[in-house]
């Protein structure tokens, strides 16, 4: 692990600098660990198809020359596994490119209710099997400073997850309310939930709770890290509350704009 600087408990500039340096090292260390975890996951997923193809090649080598049935079956199976490996590799390439994507924040006066209604209606349409409930407690129309596509993107990430990690009770609540100077949007599901510890970690790149559970649901562990990066760029915040096997609530908050407050272009 990375070498930290030993700091005393003085409050001079040097100590401050050393503390900042140590905090930076900690962040780097966490990044390294996440990347190691990701490489481990992918290697694990590649190992199976490689082993399957190897098995078929051995079969072919021993019997395939004389047995047309084995020949055909093994070739088919191998080609299928190769397809899987190709898409895994493609996924990795996409991910490493996604890592380089830079977000272009854009100031815009966005009417929050309109975006929520629109996203809510889209989800109802796309997921007829889920009951969506919308709870609108806003006194008034509320404007926030966020590029509307970015707000939509955040809502889509959270609603997608709520649907994806729901279990028997296929119900998703979407609510919006005033919270002092902020507006709060909450998205609640009654699905698999997670531990207290994981409610923090899930916002890290590539982090996925209990791989055995979430792997078969598809995804790459990037959605929430993107949502966090997006909302924080607009001085908002995002957090999760959850109870294992009972469900989760994701909340986002954004500062409200005054009625005639303008935003810098
Ligand atoms: P992905 O869903 O692609 O894995 P995300 O970054 O969106 O990536 O989520 C990270 C992890 O957080 C998920 O793999 C899942 O384990 C957990 N998670 C996210 N949303 C929920 C939810 N609503 N309920 C339970 N677990 C969730």
mmCIF file of C-alpha atoms and ligand atoms in Angstrom:
data_model
loop_
_atom_site.group_PDB
_atom_site.id
_atom_site.type_symbol
_atom_site.label_atom_id
_atom_site.label_comp_id
_atom_site.label_asym_id
_atom_site.label_seq_id
_atom_site.Cartn_x
_atom_site.Cartn_y
_atom_site.Cartn_z
ATOM 1 C CA UNK A 1 0.000 0.000 0.000
ATOM 2 C CA UNK A 2 1.017 3.625 -0.461
ATOM 3 C CA UNK A 3 3.395 5.320 1.948
ATOM 4 C CA UNK A 4 1.614 7.872 4.124
ATOM 5 C CA UNK A 5 3.358 10.792 5.835
ATOM 6 C CA UNK A 6 3.527 10.653 9.609
ATOM 7 C CA UNK A 7 1.896 13.784 10.986
ATOM 8 C CA UNK A 8 2.008 15.200 14.451
ATOM 9 C CA UNK A 9 -0.949 17.032 15.920
ATOM 10 C CA UNK A 10 0.251 20.552 15.243
ATOM 11 C CA UNK A 11 -2.006 22.905 13.355
ATOM 12 C CA UNK A 12 0.605 24.549 11.176
ATOM 13 C CA UNK A 13 0.582 24.637 7.398
ATOM 14 C CA UNK A 14 2.921 21.690 7.098
ATOM 15 C CA UNK A 15 0.614 19.434 9.087
ATOM 16 C CA UNK A 16 -2.318 20.594 7.012
ATOM 17 C CA UNK A 17 -0.417 19.790 3.834
ATOM 18 C CA UNK A 18 0.571 16.374 5.126
ATOM 19 C CA UNK A 19 -3.037 15.642 6.033
ATOM 20 C CA UNK A 20 -4.249 16.626 2.590
ATOM 21 C CA UNK A 21 -1.550 14.441 1.074
ATOM 22 C CA UNK A 22 -2.596 11.472 3.203
ATOM 23 C CA UNK A 23 -6.236 11.944 2.261
ATOM 24 C CA UNK A 24 -5.230 11.918 -1.403
ATOM 25 C CA UNK A 25 -3.273 8.702 -0.890
ATOM 26 C CA UNK A 26 -6.316 7.123 0.738
ATOM 27 C CA UNK A 27 -8.437 8.034 -2.271
ATOM 28 C CA UNK A 28 -5.866 6.580 -4.644
ATOM 29 C CA UNK A 29 -5.657 3.434 -2.573
ATOM 30 C CA UNK A 30 -9.428 3.019 -2.769
ATOM 31 C CA UNK A 31 -9.348 3.501 -6.535
ATOM 32 C CA UNK A 32 -6.664 0.878 -6.904
ATOM 33 C CA UNK A 33 -8.693 -1.544 -4.818
ATOM 34 C CA UNK A 34 -11.832 -0.972 -6.874
ATOM 35 C CA UNK A 35 -9.947 -1.550 -10.093
ATOM 36 C CA UNK A 36 -8.379 -4.707 -8.718
ATOM 37 C CA UNK A 37 -11.840 -5.921 -7.764
ATOM 38 C CA UNK A 38 -13.142 -5.185 -11.246
ATOM 39 C CA UNK A 39 -10.262 -7.022 -12.944
ATOM 40 C CA UNK A 40 -10.888 -9.919 -10.591
ATOM 41 C CA UNK A 41 -14.594 -10.008 -11.486
ATOM 42 C CA UNK A 42 -13.945 -9.939 -15.209
ATOM 43 C CA UNK A 43 -11.220 -12.576 -15.013
ATOM 44 C CA UNK A 44 -13.588 -14.748 -13.072
ATOM 45 C CA UNK A 45 -16.257 -14.371 -15.736
ATOM 46 C CA UNK A 46 -13.807 -15.138 -18.530
ATOM 47 C CA UNK A 47 -12.425 -18.228 -16.857
ATOM 48 C CA UNK A 48 -15.569 -20.293 -17.387
ATOM 49 C CA UNK A 49 -15.931 -19.845 -21.154
ATOM 50 C CA UNK A 50 -12.204 -20.408 -21.620
ATOM 51 C CA UNK A 51 -12.418 -23.668 -19.684
ATOM 52 C CA UNK A 52 -15.464 -24.762 -21.698
ATOM 53 C CA UNK A 53 -13.758 -24.119 -25.015
ATOM 54 C CA UNK A 54 -10.672 -25.936 -23.781
ATOM 55 C CA UNK A 55 -12.793 -28.942 -22.845
ATOM 56 C CA UNK A 56 -14.378 -29.068 -26.268
ATOM 57 C CA UNK A 57 -11.033 -28.754 -28.019
ATOM 58 C CA UNK A 58 -9.753 -31.743 -26.066
ATOM 59 C CA UNK A 59 -12.853 -33.707 -27.020
ATOM 60 C CA UNK A 60 -12.378 -32.780 -30.638
ATOM 61 C CA UNK A 61 -8.759 -33.726 -30.518
ATOM 62 C CA UNK A 62 -9.547 -37.183 -29.189
ATOM 63 C CA UNK A 63 -12.812 -38.167 -30.871
ATOM 64 C CA UNK A 64 -13.851 -35.384 -33.184
ATOM 65 C CA UNK A 65 -11.916 -36.598 -36.187
ATOM 66 C CA UNK A 66 -14.001 -39.787 -36.380
ATOM 67 C CA UNK A 67 -17.297 -38.720 -34.858
ATOM 68 C CA UNK A 68 -19.313 -36.170 -36.847
ATOM 69 C CA UNK A 69 -21.781 -35.690 -33.964
ATOM 70 C CA UNK A 70 -19.063 -34.729 -31.510
ATOM 71 C CA UNK A 71 -17.476 -32.595 -34.163
ATOM 72 C CA UNK A 72 -20.624 -30.597 -34.734
ATOM 73 C CA UNK A 73 -21.664 -30.288 -31.099
ATOM 74 C CA UNK A 74 -18.258 -29.218 -29.913
ATOM 75 C CA UNK A 75 -17.862 -26.676 -32.671
ATOM 76 C CA UNK A 76 -21.293 -25.183 -31.924
ATOM 77 C CA UNK A 77 -20.703 -25.015 -28.197
ATOM 78 C CA UNK A 78 -17.267 -23.489 -28.671
ATOM 79 C CA UNK A 79 -18.546 -20.837 -31.035
ATOM 80 C CA UNK A 80 -21.232 -19.909 -28.517
ATOM 81 C CA UNK A 81 -18.699 -19.503 -25.741
ATOM 82 C CA UNK A 82 -16.508 -17.440 -28.028
ATOM 83 C CA UNK A 83 -19.475 -15.130 -28.664
ATOM 84 C CA UNK A 84 -19.837 -14.668 -24.899
ATOM 85 C CA UNK A 85 -16.193 -13.872 -24.502
ATOM 86 C CA UNK A 86 -16.383 -11.375 -27.329
ATOM 87 C CA UNK A 87 -19.205 -9.496 -25.659
ATOM 88 C CA UNK A 88 -17.409 -9.533 -22.297
ATOM 89 C CA UNK A 89 -14.334 -8.040 -23.911
ATOM 90 C CA UNK A 90 -16.495 -5.456 -25.654
ATOM 91 C CA UNK A 91 -18.078 -4.562 -22.323
ATOM 92 C CA UNK A 92 -14.667 -4.021 -20.796
ATOM 93 C CA UNK A 93 -13.660 -1.781 -23.667
ATOM 94 C CA UNK A 94 -16.852 0.247 -23.288
ATOM 95 C CA UNK A 95 -16.194 0.586 -19.589
ATOM 96 C CA UNK A 96 -12.653 1.783 -19.944
ATOM 97 C CA UNK A 97 -13.897 4.336 -22.445
ATOM 98 C CA UNK A 98 -16.750 5.353 -20.148
ATOM 99 C CA UNK A 99 -14.119 6.112 -17.558
ATOM 100 C CA UNK A 100 -12.717 8.815 -19.778
ATOM 101 C CA UNK A 101 -16.051 10.487 -20.421
ATOM 102 C CA UNK A 102 -16.108 13.974 -19.057
ATOM 103 C CA UNK A 103 -19.382 15.480 -17.871
ATOM 104 C CA UNK A 104 -20.294 18.819 -19.374
ATOM 105 C CA UNK A 105 -22.367 20.534 -16.735
ATOM 106 C CA UNK A 106 -24.755 23.094 -18.099
ATOM 107 C CA UNK A 107 -26.692 25.703 -16.142
ATOM 108 C CA UNK A 108 -30.381 25.660 -16.949
ATOM 109 C CA UNK A 109 -33.553 26.704 -15.145
ATOM 110 C CA UNK A 110 -35.407 23.432 -14.973
ATOM 111 C CA UNK A 111 -38.938 22.962 -13.733
ATOM 112 C CA UNK A 112 -38.632 19.912 -11.569
ATOM 113 C CA UNK A 113 -42.233 18.705 -11.640
ATOM 114 C CA UNK A 114 -42.297 18.493 -15.434
ATOM 115 C CA UNK A 115 -39.203 16.274 -15.540
ATOM 116 C CA UNK A 116 -40.500 14.038 -12.788
ATOM 117 C CA UNK A 117 -43.886 13.578 -14.423
ATOM 118 C CA UNK A 118 -42.325 12.784 -17.738
ATOM 119 C CA UNK A 119 -39.857 10.236 -16.367
ATOM 120 C CA UNK A 120 -42.567 8.681 -14.209
ATOM 121 C CA UNK A 121 -44.881 8.237 -17.201
ATOM 122 C CA UNK A 122 -42.103 6.715 -19.289
ATOM 123 C CA UNK A 123 -41.344 4.156 -16.623
ATOM 124 C CA UNK A 124 -44.990 3.217 -16.215
ATOM 125 C CA UNK A 125 -45.140 2.594 -19.926
ATOM 126 C CA UNK A 126 -41.965 0.526 -20.121
ATOM 127 C CA UNK A 127 -42.627 -1.540 -16.968
ATOM 128 C CA UNK A 128 -46.307 -2.413 -16.841
ATOM 129 C CA UNK A 129 -45.481 -5.204 -14.370
ATOM 130 C CA UNK A 130 -44.416 -2.691 -11.702
ATOM 131 C CA UNK A 131 -46.812 -0.416 -9.818
ATOM 132 C CA UNK A 132 -45.383 3.060 -9.713
ATOM 133 C CA UNK A 133 -46.768 5.534 -7.217
ATOM 134 C CA UNK A 134 -46.108 9.238 -7.489
ATOM 135 C CA UNK A 135 -46.341 11.455 -4.447
ATOM 136 C CA UNK A 136 -46.122 15.135 -5.287
ATOM 137 C CA UNK A 137 -45.994 17.317 -2.160
ATOM 138 C CA UNK A 138 -44.700 20.480 -3.778
ATOM 139 C CA UNK A 139 -46.481 23.669 -2.815
ATOM 140 C CA UNK A 140 -45.594 25.326 -6.050
ATOM 141 C CA UNK A 141 -43.786 24.784 -9.292
ATOM 142 C CA UNK A 142 -40.119 24.635 -8.390
ATOM 143 C CA UNK A 143 -37.147 25.599 -10.497
ATOM 144 C CA UNK A 144 -33.670 24.172 -9.982
ATOM 145 C CA UNK A 145 -30.381 24.870 -11.695
ATOM 146 C CA UNK A 146 -29.599 21.674 -13.570
ATOM 147 C CA UNK A 147 -29.377 20.670 -17.210
ATOM 148 C CA UNK A 148 -32.657 18.820 -17.694
ATOM 149 C CA UNK A 149 -31.046 15.850 -19.455
ATOM 150 C CA UNK A 150 -28.812 15.370 -16.453
ATOM 151 C CA UNK A 151 -31.726 15.348 -14.038
ATOM 152 C CA UNK A 152 -33.486 12.837 -16.278
ATOM 153 C CA UNK A 153 -30.379 10.690 -16.393
ATOM 154 C CA UNK A 154 -30.150 10.617 -12.586
ATOM 155 C CA UNK A 155 -33.824 9.677 -12.227
ATOM 156 C CA UNK A 156 -33.482 6.948 -14.833
ATOM 157 C CA UNK A 157 -30.480 5.421 -13.037
ATOM 158 C CA UNK A 158 -32.386 5.360 -9.719
ATOM 159 C CA UNK A 159 -35.679 4.114 -11.152
ATOM 160 C CA UNK A 160 -33.899 1.458 -13.210
ATOM 161 C CA UNK A 161 -32.200 0.177 -10.073
ATOM 162 C CA UNK A 162 -35.433 0.249 -8.074
ATOM 163 C CA UNK A 163 -37.055 -1.957 -10.714
ATOM 164 C CA UNK A 164 -33.978 -4.160 -11.145
ATOM 165 C CA UNK A 165 -33.504 -4.845 -7.423
ATOM 166 C CA UNK A 166 -37.192 -5.292 -6.560
ATOM 167 C CA UNK A 167 -38.183 -8.783 -5.485
ATOM 168 C CA UNK A 168 -41.725 -10.054 -4.822
ATOM 169 C CA UNK A 169 -43.316 -6.700 -4.184
ATOM 170 C CA UNK A 170 -42.995 -4.929 -7.508
ATOM 171 C CA UNK A 171 -43.732 -1.457 -6.299
ATOM 172 C CA UNK A 172 -41.771 1.744 -6.699
ATOM 173 C CA UNK A 173 -42.612 5.017 -4.962
ATOM 174 C CA UNK A 174 -41.426 8.282 -6.380
ATOM 175 C CA UNK A 175 -41.917 11.343 -4.231
ATOM 176 C CA UNK A 176 -40.966 14.984 -4.383
ATOM 177 C CA UNK A 177 -41.160 17.499 -1.547
ATOM 178 C CA UNK A 178 -39.848 20.806 -0.219
ATOM 179 C CA UNK A 179 -36.983 20.634 2.250
ATOM 180 C CA UNK A 180 -36.199 24.156 3.324
ATOM 181 C CA UNK A 181 -33.948 25.682 0.689
ATOM 182 C CA UNK A 182 -33.811 22.378 -1.175
ATOM 183 C CA UNK A 183 -36.138 20.158 -3.080
ATOM 184 C CA UNK A 184 -35.936 16.460 -2.301
ATOM 185 C CA UNK A 185 -36.755 13.568 -4.589
ATOM 186 C CA UNK A 186 -37.038 10.089 -3.081
ATOM 187 C CA UNK A 187 -37.220 6.765 -4.889
ATOM 188 C CA UNK A 188 -38.251 3.798 -2.796
ATOM 189 C CA UNK A 189 -38.410 0.108 -3.563
ATOM 190 C CA UNK A 190 -39.313 -2.933 -1.465
ATOM 191 C CA UNK A 191 -36.674 -5.245 -2.877
ATOM 192 C CA UNK A 192 -33.488 -6.865 -1.755
ATOM 193 C CA UNK A 193 -32.032 -3.906 0.134
ATOM 194 C CA UNK A 194 -28.467 -3.847 1.448
ATOM 195 C CA UNK A 195 -26.423 -3.385 4.616
ATOM 196 C CA UNK A 196 -25.657 -0.006 6.163
ATOM 197 C CA UNK A 197 -22.061 -0.359 5.027
ATOM 198 C CA UNK A 198 -23.066 -0.912 1.426
ATOM 199 C CA UNK A 199 -25.247 2.210 1.311
ATOM 200 C CA UNK A 200 -21.950 4.136 1.206
ATOM 201 C CA UNK A 201 -19.908 1.829 -1.006
ATOM 202 C CA UNK A 202 -22.458 1.556 -3.814
ATOM 203 C CA UNK A 203 -21.550 5.067 -4.956
ATOM 204 C CA UNK A 204 -18.032 3.906 -5.813
ATOM 205 C CA UNK A 205 -17.214 2.999 -9.400
ATOM 206 C CA UNK A 206 -17.700 -0.670 -10.227
ATOM 207 C CA UNK A 207 -18.920 -1.538 -6.740
ATOM 208 C CA UNK A 208 -21.726 -4.087 -6.675
ATOM 209 C CA UNK A 209 -23.311 -5.561 -3.575
ATOM 210 C CA UNK A 210 -22.931 -9.303 -3.148
ATOM 211 C CA UNK A 211 -21.813 -10.329 -6.563
ATOM 212 C CA UNK A 212 -23.646 -13.621 -6.465
ATOM 213 C CA UNK A 213 -26.937 -11.729 -6.078
ATOM 214 C CA UNK A 214 -26.491 -8.856 -8.453
ATOM 215 C CA UNK A 215 -24.460 -10.427 -11.235
ATOM 216 C CA UNK A 216 -27.400 -12.136 -12.886
ATOM 217 C CA UNK A 217 -29.235 -8.811 -12.971
ATOM 218 C CA UNK A 218 -26.770 -7.321 -15.391
ATOM 219 C CA UNK A 219 -25.088 -3.977 -14.941
ATOM 220 C CA UNK A 220 -21.557 -2.814 -14.305
ATOM 221 C CA UNK A 221 -21.609 -0.936 -11.027
ATOM 222 C CA UNK A 222 -21.244 2.449 -12.679
ATOM 223 C CA UNK A 223 -24.759 3.925 -12.593
ATOM 224 C CA UNK A 224 -24.716 5.303 -9.060
ATOM 225 C CA UNK A 225 -21.195 6.699 -9.340
ATOM 226 C CA UNK A 226 -22.352 8.612 -12.410
ATOM 227 C CA UNK A 227 -25.517 9.821 -10.644
ATOM 228 C CA UNK A 228 -23.398 11.082 -7.750
ATOM 229 C CA UNK A 229 -20.949 12.834 -10.018
ATOM 230 C CA UNK A 230 -23.822 14.451 -11.900
ATOM 231 C CA UNK A 231 -25.774 15.715 -8.907
ATOM 232 C CA UNK A 232 -22.729 16.995 -7.053
ATOM 233 C CA UNK A 233 -21.797 19.033 -10.087
ATOM 234 C CA UNK A 234 -25.010 20.984 -9.453
ATOM 235 C CA UNK A 235 -24.347 21.412 -5.706
ATOM 236 C CA UNK A 236 -26.820 18.693 -4.874
ATOM 237 C CA UNK A 237 -26.406 15.484 -2.916
ATOM 238 C CA UNK A 238 -27.454 11.877 -3.089
ATOM 239 C CA UNK A 239 -27.624 9.176 -0.423
ATOM 240 C CA UNK A 240 -29.264 5.858 0.293
ATOM 241 C CA UNK A 241 -31.149 4.360 3.210
ATOM 242 C CA UNK A 242 -31.771 0.668 3.183
ATOM 243 C CA UNK A 243 -32.771 -2.372 5.170
ATOM 244 C CA UNK A 244 -31.536 -5.761 4.065
ATOM 245 C CA UNK A 245 -34.330 -7.782 2.385
ATOM 246 C CA UNK A 246 -36.855 -4.978 2.949
ATOM 247 C CA UNK A 247 -35.907 -2.396 0.376
ATOM 248 C CA UNK A 248 -34.132 0.876 -0.200
ATOM 249 C CA UNK A 249 -34.777 4.571 -0.474
ATOM 250 C CA UNK A 250 -32.536 6.747 -2.588
ATOM 251 C CA UNK A 251 -32.785 10.485 -1.984
ATOM 252 C CA UNK A 252 -31.454 13.390 -3.951
ATOM 253 C CA UNK A 253 -31.547 17.048 -2.993
ATOM 254 C CA UNK A 254 -31.003 20.136 -5.098
ATOM 255 C CA UNK A 255 -31.050 23.800 -4.076
ATOM 256 C CA UNK A 256 -34.206 25.607 -5.208
ATOM 257 C CA UNK A 257 -33.953 28.678 -7.391
ATOM 258 C CA UNK A 258 -35.833 31.811 -6.381
ATOM 259 C CA UNK A 259 -38.761 32.731 -8.639
ATOM 260 C CA UNK A 260 -36.836 35.240 -10.722
ATOM 261 C CA UNK A 261 -33.319 34.059 -10.044
ATOM 262 C CA UNK A 262 -31.358 33.668 -13.264
ATOM 263 C CA UNK A 263 -28.488 31.248 -13.923
ATOM 264 C CA UNK A 264 -25.157 31.931 -15.587
ATOM 265 C CA UNK A 265 -24.967 30.549 -19.108
HETATM 266 P P1 LIG B 1 -25.362 -1.674 -11.379
HETATM 267 O O1 LIG B 1 -26.816 -1.646 -11.048
HETATM 268 O O2 LIG B 1 -25.094 -1.572 -12.837
HETATM 269 O O3 LIG B 1 -24.639 -2.808 -10.724
HETATM 270 P P2 LIG B 1 -25.123 0.817 -9.863
HETATM 271 O O4 LIG B 1 -23.927 1.703 -9.688
HETATM 272 O O5 LIG B 1 -26.356 1.441 -10.391
HETATM 273 O O6 LIG B 1 -24.644 -0.369 -10.796
HETATM 274 O O7 LIG B 1 -25.426 0.127 -8.478
HETATM 275 C C1 LIG B 1 -24.348 -0.435 -7.708
HETATM 276 C C2 LIG B 1 -24.854 -1.568 -6.828
HETATM 277 O O8 LIG B 1 -25.692 -1.052 -5.812
HETATM 278 C C3 LIG B 1 -25.713 -2.589 -7.561
HETATM 279 O O9 LIG B 1 -24.932 -3.585 -8.168
HETATM 280 C C4 LIG B 1 -26.556 -3.162 -6.436
HETATM 281 O O10 LIG B 1 -25.828 -4.177 -5.772
HETATM 282 C C5 LIG B 1 -26.716 -1.984 -5.503
HETATM 283 N N1 LIG B 1 -28.017 -1.300 -5.678
HETATM 284 C C6 LIG B 1 -28.268 -0.187 -6.413
HETATM 285 N N2 LIG B 1 -29.577 0.176 -6.327
HETATM 286 C C7 LIG B 1 -30.145 -0.715 -5.505
HETATM 287 C C8 LIG B 1 -31.486 -0.906 -4.989
HETATM 288 N N3 LIG B 1 -32.486 -0.075 -5.321
HETATM 289 N N4 LIG B 1 -31.706 -1.955 -4.159
HETATM 290 C C9 LIG B 1 -30.701 -2.795 -3.813
HETATM 291 N N5 LIG B 1 -29.434 -2.686 -4.249
HETATM 292 C C10 LIG B 1 -29.157 -1.665 -5.093
#
